[in-house]
Amino acid sequence: MDLHKFSISQLLDGLKNKQFSSTELTKHYLKRISKHDDDLNSYISVTEDLALKQADAADKRYHDDKALPLDGIPLAHKDIFCTKGVLTTCGSKMLANFEAPYSSTVYERLNSKGMVMLGKTNMDEFAMGSSNETSYFGPVKNPWNLRNVPGGSSGGSAACVSAELAPVATATDTGGSIRQPASLCGLTGIKPTYGRVSRFGMIAFASSLDQGGVLSRSAEDAALVLEAMSGHDPKDSTSLNYEAPDLISDINKPIKGMKIGLPKEFFEKEMPEYSQKSIQQAIEVYKNLGAEFVEISLRNINLSLPIYYIIAPAECSANLSRYDGVRYGYRCNDPKDIDDLFMRTREEGFGAEVKRRILIGTYVLSAGYYDAYYLKAQKCRRLVANDFLEAFEKVDVILSPTTPGTSFKAGEKTNNPLEMYLQDIFTIPANLVGLPGLSIPCGEHEGLPLGMQLIGNSLEEAKLLQFAHSYQLNTDWHKNMPNL
Amino acid sequence: MALTDKELKEIAYLARINVNQNIFPSLKKELQDILALFDELNNADTSDIEAMSHPLDLSQPTREDQVTEVNEREKLQKNAPLVKSGLFLVPKVIDGED
């Protein structure tokens, strides 16, 4: 049986009807990982023994008629989520030997629903990057073309789900790290509203922007897993005080009569012809489903990139000050005094991109520059938020490209940080204002997939998934998977 | 705004990151390029605008101050690079006789 072709609900049916066991399913995926992942490098750790133990426990629950909601479904976790007793590296030399003493809420929640962890996925170091080339554990390859990047920072999660080395994976998104790799690997990727998914045990990069989410092969799969991991968590003080949203009940409801906003500023940007064509075709699909299109204006949207590259590094410089070579993580050899210990530990333990961002963050927060940069950026952030508030008075969702184009060649942008930053030009605004966003496949160019982005109003993940699902019921882009 | 050598040295020390002389000029150029990106914000009128530090403008909740964690020193120190008798070891920070 081609078990790796099954959707999550098909897998749940198969497990319930005893067509196959979770142990068989888990072994099937482990076998695919050992066969294909040497080429892709999508996993940092494969937790085979733990996976088989969890699968066995799931099988016993099925046998006893006590199955949990997602019992026996394998998944991969981005290596940013702490998992007790398992290596949690965040893609960094700094944490290359770090065994988490506790588990993240995301891991605990999905574990308590019966999900089986196959392993931890590769990522850009500390989630800083858009190509998965900054990982200490080596770059991840795009399964559609091994010479190309899978996107980042959740590139390992995207590559493994796209190559069918996991049915679904967790991921995180600070400026586009779920949606951009989803677009480049032909997947569905959702970043929920800020605060929907607990950040407890999710290694911090930029705390006011970081949000956990899902990379999957369909909106329906994403809905099942996102619902299971969402909801209030007293261990995260920024967690929203709402129960997990119901993302499944309305997913099949028609979108007829609902309104989609097209931000003119996004469509004024230079875009390859194939991108324009794919987006235009997607618009036609939605028109045929009865959606109405409204041109909207997000006047201050062009401020998003500079705002992001002030706020994210500022928060990163504070968060990453904890890596000091004393309490955990990497430590340099033979420090001659305490400053030498700190300064060489951090020089040797962090990669170039992480250091660039810490230095930028330190600069914008330093005496004399705080008002000019950080405070100014926080004010401009509100200008962007006001634009979205106004837009959502008129429309249900906002549609745009996810990325400027399809995946690019490995090494093409590594020497030019600014060009790499432009990868996230369409995705960053949703993080700045905390709104939910998703990317779904809507086309292909020269054998590489391309996604479109839908941004929803605060807390409206269910509506976003409804839009994504109705598109996927009427198109086949999400069903295309690479040939390994 | 141009980043001077002196400023780069200062922020590198504030951030406690040693910068090798070999990469100093290229790093300075990269950081300058990123800082140049920020000029665009100068054109935005923010005179009556309040800073936004939380994307949903929520404030932090409070709770009763209760002990919720048990002492797990040994377990937590398992990840420490250098520990002796339950203490983290660092180079000497106080001058004087040994």
PDB file of N, CA, C and O in Angstrom, chain A residues 176-244:
ATOM      1  N   GLY A 176       7.643  34.688   7.756  1.00  0.00           N
ATOM      2  CA  GLY A 176       7.227  33.940   6.561  1.00  0.00           C
ATOM      3  C   GLY A 176       7.743  32.516   6.554  1.00  0.00           C
ATOM      4  O   GLY A 176       7.595  31.796   5.568  1.00  0.00           O
ATOM      5  N   SER A 177       8.343  32.091   7.656  1.00  0.00           N
ATOM      6  CA  SER A 177       9.058  30.809   7.707  1.00  0.00           C
ATOM      7  C   SER A 177       8.193  29.562   7.584  1.00  0.00           C
ATOM      8  O   SER A 177       8.726  28.460   7.505  1.00  0.00           O
ATOM      9  N   ILE A 178       6.866  29.714   7.574  1.00  0.00           N
ATOM     10  CA  ILE A 178       5.995  28.588   7.216  1.00  0.00           C
ATOM     11  C   ILE A 178       5.508  28.780   5.782  1.00  0.00           C
ATOM     12  O   ILE A 178       5.556  27.870   4.952  1.00  0.00           O
ATOM     13  N   ARG A 179       5.052  29.992   5.466  1.00  0.00           N
ATOM     14  CA  ARG A 179       4.382  30.235   4.185  1.00  0.00           C
ATOM     15  C   ARG A 179       5.350  30.238   3.005  1.00  0.00           C
ATOM     16  O   ARG A 179       5.035  29.713   1.935  1.00  0.00           O
ATOM     17  N   GLN A 180       6.547  30.816   3.192  1.00  0.00           N
ATOM     18  CA  GLN A 180       7.504  30.865   2.083  1.00  0.00           C
ATOM     19  C   GLN A 180       7.977  29.470   1.687  1.00  0.00           C
ATOM     20  O   GLN A 180       7.932  29.115   0.511  1.00  0.00           O
ATOM     21  N   PRO A 181       8.412  28.598   2.625  1.00  0.00           N
ATOM     22  CA  PRO A 181       8.755  27.229   2.216  1.00  0.00           C
ATOM     23  C   PRO A 181       7.551  26.447   1.687  1.00  0.00           C
ATOM     24  O   PRO A 181       7.717  25.568   0.825  1.00  0.00           O
ATOM     25  N   ALA A 182       6.349  26.733   2.181  1.00  0.00           N
ATOM     26  CA  ALA A 182       5.155  26.074   1.635  1.00  0.00           C
ATOM     27  C   ALA A 182       5.044  26.403   0.154  1.00  0.00           C
ATOM     28  O   ALA A 182       4.795  25.526  -0.684  1.00  0.00           O
ATOM     29  N   SER A 183       5.239  27.672  -0.180  1.00  0.00           N
ATOM     30  CA  SER A 183       5.147  28.092  -1.578  1.00  0.00           C
ATOM     31  C   SER A 183       6.227  27.407  -2.422  1.00  0.00           C
ATOM     32  O   SER A 183       5.952  26.906  -3.506  1.00  0.00           O
ATOM     33  N   LEU A 184       7.451  27.350  -1.896  1.00  0.00           N
ATOM     34  CA  LEU A 184       8.575  26.812  -2.676  1.00  0.00           C
ATOM     35  C   LEU A 184       8.575  25.285  -2.774  1.00  0.00           C
ATOM     36  O   LEU A 184       9.255  24.713  -3.624  1.00  0.00           O
ATOM     37  N   CYS A 185       7.834  24.618  -1.873  1.00  0.00           N
ATOM     38  CA  CYS A 185       7.789  23.148  -1.907  1.00  0.00           C
ATOM     39  C   CYS A 185       6.411  22.607  -2.313  1.00  0.00           C
ATOM     40  O   CYS A 185       6.179  21.399  -2.248  1.00  0.00           O
ATOM     41  N   GLY A 186       5.480  23.480  -2.686  1.00  0.00           N
ATOM     42  CA  GLY A 186       4.168  23.002  -3.141  1.00  0.00           C
ATOM     43  C   GLY A 186       3.276  22.474  -2.041  1.00  0.00           C
ATOM     44  O   GLY A 186       2.554  21.495  -2.224  1.00  0.00           O
ATOM     45  N   LEU A 187       3.310  23.130  -0.868  1.00  0.00           N
ATOM     46  CA  LEU A 187       2.528  22.654   0.282  1.00  0.00           C
ATOM     47  C   LEU A 187       1.523  23.692   0.756  1.00  0.00           C
ATOM     48  O   LEU A 187       1.543  24.845   0.335  1.00  0.00           O
ATOM     49  N   THR A 188       0.670  23.222   1.675  1.00  0.00           N
ATOM     50  CA  THR A 188      -0.205  24.108   2.416  1.00  0.00           C
ATOM     51  C   THR A 188       0.504  24.436   3.721  1.00  0.00           C
ATOM     52  O   THR A 188       0.970  23.529   4.411  1.00  0.00           O
ATOM     53  N   GLY A 189       0.620  25.713   4.035  1.00  0.00           N
ATOM     54  CA  GLY A 189       1.283  26.101   5.284  1.00  0.00           C
ATOM     55  C   GLY A 189       0.498  27.195   5.958  1.00  0.00           C
ATOM     56  O   GLY A 189       0.149  28.186   5.322  1.00  0.00           O
ATOM     57  N   ILE A 190       0.179  27.010   7.234  1.00  0.00           N
ATOM     58  CA  ILE A 190      -0.604  28.031   7.935  1.00  0.00           C
ATOM     59  C   ILE A 190       0.104  28.531   9.190  1.00  0.00           C
ATOM     60  O   ILE A 190       0.608  27.751   9.988  1.00  0.00           O
ATOM     61  N   LYS A 191       0.144  29.868   9.283  1.00  0.00           N
ATOM     62  CA  LYS A 191       0.579  30.561  10.500  1.00  0.00           C
ATOM     63  C   LYS A 191      -0.666  31.147  11.131  1.00  0.00           C
ATOM     64  O   LYS A 191      -1.308  32.005  10.531  1.00  0.00           O
ATOM     65  N   PRO A 192      -1.079  30.689  12.310  1.00  0.00           N
ATOM     66  CA  PRO A 192      -2.304  31.231  12.906  1.00  0.00           C
ATOM     67  C   PRO A 192      -2.097  32.625  13.496  1.00  0.00           C
ATOM     68  O   PRO A 192      -0.997  33.176  13.436  1.00  0.00           O
ATOM     69  N   THR A 193      -3.165  33.159  14.051  1.00  0.00           N
ATOM     70  CA  THR A 193      -3.113  34.436  14.768  1.00  0.00           C
ATOM     71  C   THR A 193      -2.053  34.356  15.871  1.00  0.00           C
ATOM     72  O   THR A 193      -1.929  33.328  16.542  1.00  0.00           O
ATOM     73  N   TYR A 194      -1.322  35.470  16.066  1.00  0.00           N
ATOM     74  CA  TYR A 194      -0.326  35.512  17.144  1.00  0.00           C
ATOM     75  C   TYR A 194      -0.995  35.153  18.476  1.00  0.00           C
ATOM     76  O   TYR A 194      -2.028  35.749  18.830  1.00  0.00           O
ATOM     77  N   GLY A 195      -0.426  34.164  19.170  1.00  0.00           N
ATOM     78  CA  GLY A 195      -0.989  33.784  20.471  1.00  0.00           C
ATOM     79  C   GLY A 195      -1.914  32.574  20.431  1.00  0.00           C
ATOM     80  O   GLY A 195      -2.336  32.086  21.472  1.00  0.00           O
ATOM     81  N   ARG A 196      -2.259  32.096  19.239  1.00  0.00           N
ATOM     82  CA  ARG A 196      -3.127  30.923  19.111  1.00  0.00           C
ATOM     83  C   ARG A 196      -2.421  29.655  19.577  1.00  0.00           C
ATOM     84  O   ARG A 196      -2.994  28.786  20.207  1.00  0.00           O
ATOM     85  N   VAL A 197      -1.135  29.559  19.163  1.00  0.00           N
ATOM     86  CA  VAL A 197      -0.344  28.378  19.487  1.00  0.00           C
ATOM     87  C   VAL A 197       0.695  28.781  20.531  1.00  0.00           C
ATOM     88  O   VAL A 197       1.386  29.791  20.367  1.00  0.00           O
ATOM     89  N   SER A 198       0.780  28.011  21.583  1.00  0.00           N
ATOM     90  CA  SER A 198       1.685  28.351  22.683  1.00  0.00           C
ATOM     91  C   SER A 198       3.133  28.392  22.225  1.00  0.00           C
ATOM     92  O   SER A 198       3.592  27.542  21.468  1.00  0.00           O
ATOM     93  N   ARG A 199       3.860  29.384  22.739  1.00  0.00           N
ATOM     94  CA  ARG A 199       5.293  29.475  22.447  1.00  0.00           C
ATOM     95  C   ARG A 199       6.118  28.826  23.558  1.00  0.00           C
ATOM     96  O   ARG A 199       7.346  28.864  23.519  1.00  0.00           O
ATOM     97  N   PHE A 200       5.461  28.214  24.550  1.00  0.00           N
ATOM     98  CA  PHE A 200       6.205  27.577  25.640  1.00  0.00           C
ATOM     99  C   PHE A 200       7.048  26.423  25.086  1.00  0.00           C
ATOM    100  O   PHE A 200       6.533  25.513  24.434  1.00  0.00           O
ATOM    101  N   GLY A 201       8.344  26.495  25.303  1.00  0.00           N
ATOM    102  CA  GLY A 201       9.229  25.440  24.810  1.00  0.00           C
ATOM    103  C   GLY A 201       9.549  25.537  23.337  1.00  0.00           C
ATOM    104  O   GLY A 201      10.120  24.626  22.761  1.00  0.00           O
ATOM    105  N   MET A 202       9.154  26.654  22.729  1.00  0.00           N
ATOM    106  CA  MET A 202       9.507  26.922  21.326  1.00  0.00           C
ATOM    107  C   MET A 202      10.638  27.941  21.389  1.00  0.00           C
ATOM    108  O   MET A 202      10.440  29.054  21.878  1.00  0.00           O
ATOM    109  N   ILE A 203      11.817  27.565  20.932  1.00  0.00           N
ATOM    110  CA  ILE A 203      12.993  28.410  21.165  1.00  0.00           C
ATOM    111  C   ILE A 203      12.785  29.784  20.518  1.00  0.00           C
ATOM    112  O   ILE A 203      12.416  29.884  19.349  1.00  0.00           O
ATOM    113  N   ALA A 204      12.999  30.837  21.309  1.00  0.00           N
ATOM    114  CA  ALA A 204      12.594  32.188  20.907  1.00  0.00           C
ATOM    115  C   ALA A 204      13.573  32.810  19.911  1.00  0.00           C
ATOM    116  O   ALA A 204      14.785  32.695  20.050  1.00  0.00           O
ATOM    117  N   PHE A 205      13.013  33.483  18.913  1.00  0.00           N
ATOM    118  CA  PHE A 205      13.790  34.320  17.989  1.00  0.00           C
ATOM    119  C   PHE A 205      13.308  35.754  18.202  1.00  0.00           C
ATOM    120  O   PHE A 205      14.010  36.566  18.796  1.00  0.00           O
ATOM    121  N   ALA A 206      12.109  36.100  17.755  1.00  0.00           N
ATOM    122  CA  ALA A 206      11.557  37.440  17.970  1.00  0.00           C
ATOM    123  C   ALA A 206      10.177  37.261  18.607  1.00  0.00           C
ATOM    124  O   ALA A 206       9.202  36.941  17.935  1.00  0.00           O
ATOM    125  N   SER A 207      10.115  37.493  19.912  1.00  0.00           N
ATOM    126  CA  SER A 207       8.958  37.047  20.685  1.00  0.00           C
ATOM    127  C   SER A 207       7.630  37.678  20.308  1.00  0.00           C
ATOM    128  O   SER A 207       6.582  37.078  20.527  1.00  0.00           O
ATOM    129  N   SER A 208       7.627  38.893  19.754  1.00  0.00           N
ATOM    130  CA  SER A 208       6.334  39.493  19.412  1.00  0.00           C
ATOM    131  C   SER A 208       5.893  39.091  18.007  1.00  0.00           C
ATOM    132  O   SER A 208       4.830  39.504  17.540  1.00  0.00           O
ATOM    133  N   LEU A 209       6.702  38.284  17.314  1.00  0.00           N
ATOM    134  CA  LEU A 209       6.386  37.872  15.943  1.00  0.00           C
ATOM    135  C   LEU A 209       6.291  36.354  15.780  1.00  0.00           C
ATOM    136  O   LEU A 209       5.564  35.862  14.924  1.00  0.00           O
ATOM    137  N   ASP A 210       7.053  35.601  16.583  1.00  0.00           N
ATOM    138  CA  ASP A 210       7.111  34.134  16.455  1.00  0.00           C
ATOM    139  C   ASP A 210       5.739  33.502  16.650  1.00  0.00           C
ATOM    140  O   ASP A 210       5.031  33.837  17.602  1.00  0.00           O
ATOM    141  N   GLN A 211       5.392  32.559  15.777  1.00  0.00           N
ATOM    142  CA  GLN A 211       4.151  31.818  15.968  1.00  0.00           C
ATOM    143  C   GLN A 211       4.274  30.431  15.340  1.00  0.00           C
ATOM    144  O   GLN A 211       4.778  30.294  14.227  1.00  0.00           O
ATOM    145  N   GLY A 212       3.830  29.426  16.079  1.00  0.00           N
ATOM    146  CA  GLY A 212       3.877  28.053  15.578  1.00  0.00           C
ATOM    147  C   GLY A 212       2.728  27.770  14.635  1.00  0.00           C
ATOM    148  O   GLY A 212       1.679  28.414  14.709  1.00  0.00           O
ATOM    149  N   GLY A 213       2.918  26.794  13.761  1.00  0.00           N
ATOM    150  CA  GLY A 213       1.875  26.425  12.814  1.00  0.00           C
ATOM    151  C   GLY A 213       2.186  25.090  12.171  1.00  0.00           C
ATOM    152  O   GLY A 213       2.939  24.285  12.732  1.00  0.00           O
ATOM    153  N   VAL A 214       1.621  24.881  10.963  1.00  0.00           N
ATOM    154  CA  VAL A 214       1.641  23.552  10.351  1.00  0.00           C
ATOM    155  C   VAL A 214       2.020  23.625   8.874  1.00  0.00           C
ATOM    156  O   VAL A 214       1.595  24.535   8.165  1.00  0.00           O
ATOM    157  N   LEU A 215       2.797  22.638   8.422  1.00  0.00           N
ATOM    158  CA  LEU A 215       3.032  22.423   6.994  1.00  0.00           C
ATOM    159  C   LEU A 215       2.426  21.070   6.626  1.00  0.00           C
ATOM    160  O   LEU A 215       2.734  20.057   7.266  1.00  0.00           O
ATOM    161  N   SER A 216       1.565  21.063   5.610  1.00  0.00           N
ATOM    162  CA  SER A 216       0.826  19.841   5.293  1.00  0.00           C
ATOM    163  C   SER A 216       0.583  19.772   3.792  1.00  0.00           C
ATOM    164  O   SER A 216       0.970  20.672   3.049  1.00  0.00           O
ATOM    165  N   ARG A 217      -0.087  18.694   3.351  1.00  0.00           N
ATOM    166  CA  ARG A 217      -0.348  18.556   1.925  1.00  0.00           C
ATOM    167  C   ARG A 217      -1.742  19.031   1.534  1.00  0.00           C
ATOM    168  O   ARG A 217      -2.114  18.995   0.372  1.00  0.00           O
ATOM    169  N   SER A 218      -2.556  19.428   2.513  1.00  0.00           N
ATOM    170  CA  SER A 218      -3.880  19.979   2.193  1.00  0.00           C
ATOM    171  C   SER A 218      -4.372  20.849   3.343  1.00  0.00           C
ATOM    172  O   SER A 218      -3.882  20.735   4.471  1.00  0.00           O
ATOM    173  N   ALA A 219      -5.371  21.669   3.038  1.00  0.00           N
ATOM    174  CA  ALA A 219      -5.968  22.523   4.071  1.00  0.00           C
ATOM    175  C   ALA A 219      -6.650  21.662   5.136  1.00  0.00           C
ATOM    176  O   ALA A 219      -6.645  22.002   6.320  1.00  0.00           O
ATOM    177  N   GLU A 220      -7.232  20.540   4.688  1.00  0.00           N
ATOM    178  CA  GLU A 220      -7.934  19.674   5.632  1.00  0.00           C
ATOM    179  C   GLU A 220      -6.958  19.069   6.653  1.00  0.00           C
ATOM    180  O   GLU A 220      -7.228  19.048   7.855  1.00  0.00           O
ATOM    181  N   ASP A 221      -5.805  18.592   6.168  1.00  0.00           N
ATOM    182  CA  ASP A 221      -4.783  18.063   7.079  1.00  0.00           C
ATOM    183  C   ASP A 221      -4.309  19.158   8.037  1.00  0.00           C
ATOM    184  O   ASP A 221      -4.136  18.917   9.236  1.00  0.00           O
ATOM    185  N   ALA A 222      -4.091  20.350   7.494  1.00  0.00           N
ATOM    186  CA  ALA A 222      -3.615  21.471   8.326  1.00  0.00           C
ATOM    187  C   ALA A 222      -4.622  21.775   9.420  1.00  0.00           C
ATOM    188  O   ALA A 222      -4.258  22.018  10.577  1.00  0.00           O
ATOM    189  N   ALA A 223      -5.922  21.756   9.063  1.00  0.00           N
ATOM    190  CA  ALA A 223      -6.976  22.076  10.031  1.00  0.00           C
ATOM    191  C   ALA A 223      -6.962  21.077  11.186  1.00  0.00           C
ATOM    192  O   ALA A 223      -7.051  21.463  12.362  1.00  0.00           O
ATOM    193  N   LEU A 224      -6.829  19.789  10.858  1.00  0.00           N
ATOM    194  CA  LEU A 224      -6.848  18.755  11.901  1.00  0.00           C
ATOM    195  C   LEU A 224      -5.705  18.942  12.895  1.00  0.00           C
ATOM    196  O   LEU A 224      -5.900  18.852  14.110  1.00  0.00           O
ATOM    197  N   VAL A 225      -4.516  19.225  12.378  1.00  0.00           N
ATOM    198  CA  VAL A 225      -3.355  19.317  13.269  1.00  0.00           C
ATOM    199  C   VAL A 225      -3.310  20.668  13.994  1.00  0.00           C
ATOM    200  O   VAL A 225      -3.013  20.737  15.183  1.00  0.00           O
ATOM    201  N   LEU A 226      -3.659  21.747  13.278  1.00  0.00           N
ATOM    202  CA  LEU A 226      -3.628  23.066  13.920  1.00  0.00           C
ATOM    203  C   LEU A 226      -4.638  23.128  15.073  1.00  0.00           C
ATOM    204  O   LEU A 226      -4.330  23.654  16.148  1.00  0.00           O
ATOM    205  N   GLU A 227      -5.820  22.577  14.833  1.00  0.00           N
ATOM    206  CA  GLU A 227      -6.820  22.575  15.909  1.00  0.00           C
ATOM    207  C   GLU A 227      -6.286  21.840  17.141  1.00  0.00           C
ATOM    208  O   GLU A 227      -6.468  22.285  18.274  1.00  0.00           O
ATOM    209  N   ALA A 228      -5.591  20.725  16.896  1.00  0.00           N
ATOM    210  CA  ALA A 228      -5.080  19.912  18.008  1.00  0.00           C
ATOM    211  C   ALA A 228      -3.978  20.615  18.800  1.00  0.00           C
ATOM    212  O   ALA A 228      -3.787  20.333  19.979  1.00  0.00           O
ATOM    213  N   MET A 229      -3.242  21.512  18.153  1.00  0.00           N
ATOM    214  CA  MET A 229      -2.135  22.151  18.881  1.00  0.00           C
ATOM    215  C   MET A 229      -2.459  23.550  19.397  1.00  0.00           C
ATOM    216  O   MET A 229      -1.668  24.140  20.135  1.00  0.00           O
ATOM    217  N   SER A 230      -3.625  24.090  19.063  1.00  0.00           N
ATOM    218  CA  SER A 230      -3.986  25.456  19.457  1.00  0.00           C
ATOM    219  C   SER A 230      -4.609  25.500  20.849  1.00  0.00           C
ATOM    220  O   SER A 230      -4.912  24.472  21.438  1.00  0.00           O
ATOM    221  N   GLY A 231      -4.838  26.710  21.311  1.00  0.00           N
ATOM    222  CA  GLY A 231      -5.583  26.903  22.547  1.00  0.00           C
ATOM    223  C   GLY A 231      -4.737  27.516  23.651  1.00  0.00           C
ATOM    224  O   GLY A 231      -3.506  27.482  23.616  1.00  0.00           O
ATOM    225  N   HIS A 232      -5.435  28.062  24.621  1.00  0.00           N
ATOM    226  CA  HIS A 232      -4.772  28.821  25.691  1.00  0.00           C
ATOM    227  C   HIS A 232      -3.797  27.952  26.488  1.00  0.00           C
ATOM    228  O   HIS A 232      -4.078  26.790  26.761  1.00  0.00           O
ATOM    229  N   ASP A 233      -2.668  28.552  26.829  1.00  0.00           N
ATOM    230  CA  ASP A 233      -1.660  27.860  27.633  1.00  0.00           C
ATOM    231  C   ASP A 233      -1.167  28.808  28.718  1.00  0.00           C
ATOM    232  O   ASP A 233      -0.518  29.811  28.423  1.00  0.00           O
ATOM    233  N   PRO A 234      -1.478  28.527  29.976  1.00  0.00           N
ATOM    234  CA  PRO A 234      -1.039  29.426  31.051  1.00  0.00           C
ATOM    235  C   PRO A 234       0.484  29.548  31.144  1.00  0.00           C
ATOM    236  O   PRO A 234       0.993  30.482  31.756  1.00  0.00           O
ATOM    237  N   LYS A 235       1.223  28.614  30.532  1.00  0.00           N
ATOM    238  CA  LYS A 235       2.681  28.684  30.592  1.00  0.00           C
ATOM    239  C   LYS A 235       3.265  29.709  29.626  1.00  0.00           C
ATOM    240  O   LYS A 235       4.469  29.944  29.623  1.00  0.00           O
ATOM    241  N   ASP A 236       2.436  30.259  28.736  1.00  0.00           N
ATOM    242  CA  ASP A 236       2.896  31.290  27.794  1.00  0.00           C
ATOM    243  C   ASP A 236       2.062  32.526  28.041  1.00  0.00           C
ATOM    244  O   ASP A 236       0.862  32.550  27.762  1.00  0.00           O
ATOM    245  N   SER A 237       2.690  33.593  28.565  1.00  0.00           N
ATOM    246  CA  SER A 237       1.915  34.776  28.959  1.00  0.00           C
ATOM    247  C   SER A 237       1.349  35.517  27.750  1.00  0.00           C
ATOM    248  O   SER A 237       0.482  36.370  27.905  1.00  0.00           O
ATOM    249  N   THR A 238       1.816  35.222  26.537  1.00  0.00           N
ATOM    250  CA  THR A 238       1.242  35.874  25.355  1.00  0.00           C
ATOM    251  C   THR A 238       0.220  34.977  24.665  1.00  0.00           C
ATOM    252  O   THR A 238      -0.305  35.320  23.611  1.00  0.00           O
ATOM    253  N   SER A 239      -0.051  33.825  25.255  1.00  0.00           N
ATOM    254  CA  SER A 239      -1.046  32.910  24.684  1.00  0.00           C
ATOM    255  C   SER A 239      -2.436  33.544  24.807  1.00  0.00           C
ATOM    256  O   SER A 239      -2.804  34.067  25.857  1.00  0.00           O
ATOM    257  N   LEU A 240      -3.222  33.497  23.735  1.00  0.00           N
ATOM    258  CA  LEU A 240      -4.553  34.106  23.754  1.00  0.00           C
ATOM    259  C   LEU A 240      -5.487  33.275  24.629  1.00  0.00           C
ATOM    260  O   LEU A 240      -5.468  32.042  24.572  1.00  0.00           O
ATOM    261  N   ASN A 241      -6.301  33.981  25.394  1.00  0.00           N
ATOM    262  CA  ASN A 241      -7.163  33.277  26.339  1.00  0.00           C
ATOM    263  C   ASN A 241      -8.452  32.790  25.673  1.00  0.00           C
ATOM    264  O   ASN A 241      -9.555  33.200  26.020  1.00  0.00           O
ATOM    265  N   TYR A 242      -8.297  31.956  24.652  1.00  0.00           N
ATOM    266  CA  TYR A 242      -9.453  31.364  23.970  1.00  0.00           C
ATOM    267  C   TYR A 242      -9.221  29.872  23.841  1.00  0.00           C
ATOM    268  O   TYR A 242      -8.081  29.419  23.723  1.00  0.00           O
ATOM    269  N   GLU A 243     -10.313  29.129  23.829  1.00  0.00           N
ATOM    270  CA  GLU A 243     -10.219  27.692  23.559  1.00  0.00           C
ATOM    271  C   GLU A 243      -9.711  27.482  22.136  1.00  0.00           C
ATOM    272  O   GLU A 243      -9.798  28.374  21.292  1.00  0.00           O
ATOM    273  N   ALA A 244      -9.239  26.273  21.838  1.00  0.00           N
ATOM    274  CA  ALA A 244      -8.823  25.958  20.477  1.00  0.00           C
ATOM    275  C   ALA A 244     -10.013  26.158  19.544  1.00  0.00           C
ATOM    276  O   ALA A 244     -11.132  25.766  19.873  1.00  0.00           O
TER     277      ALA A 244
END
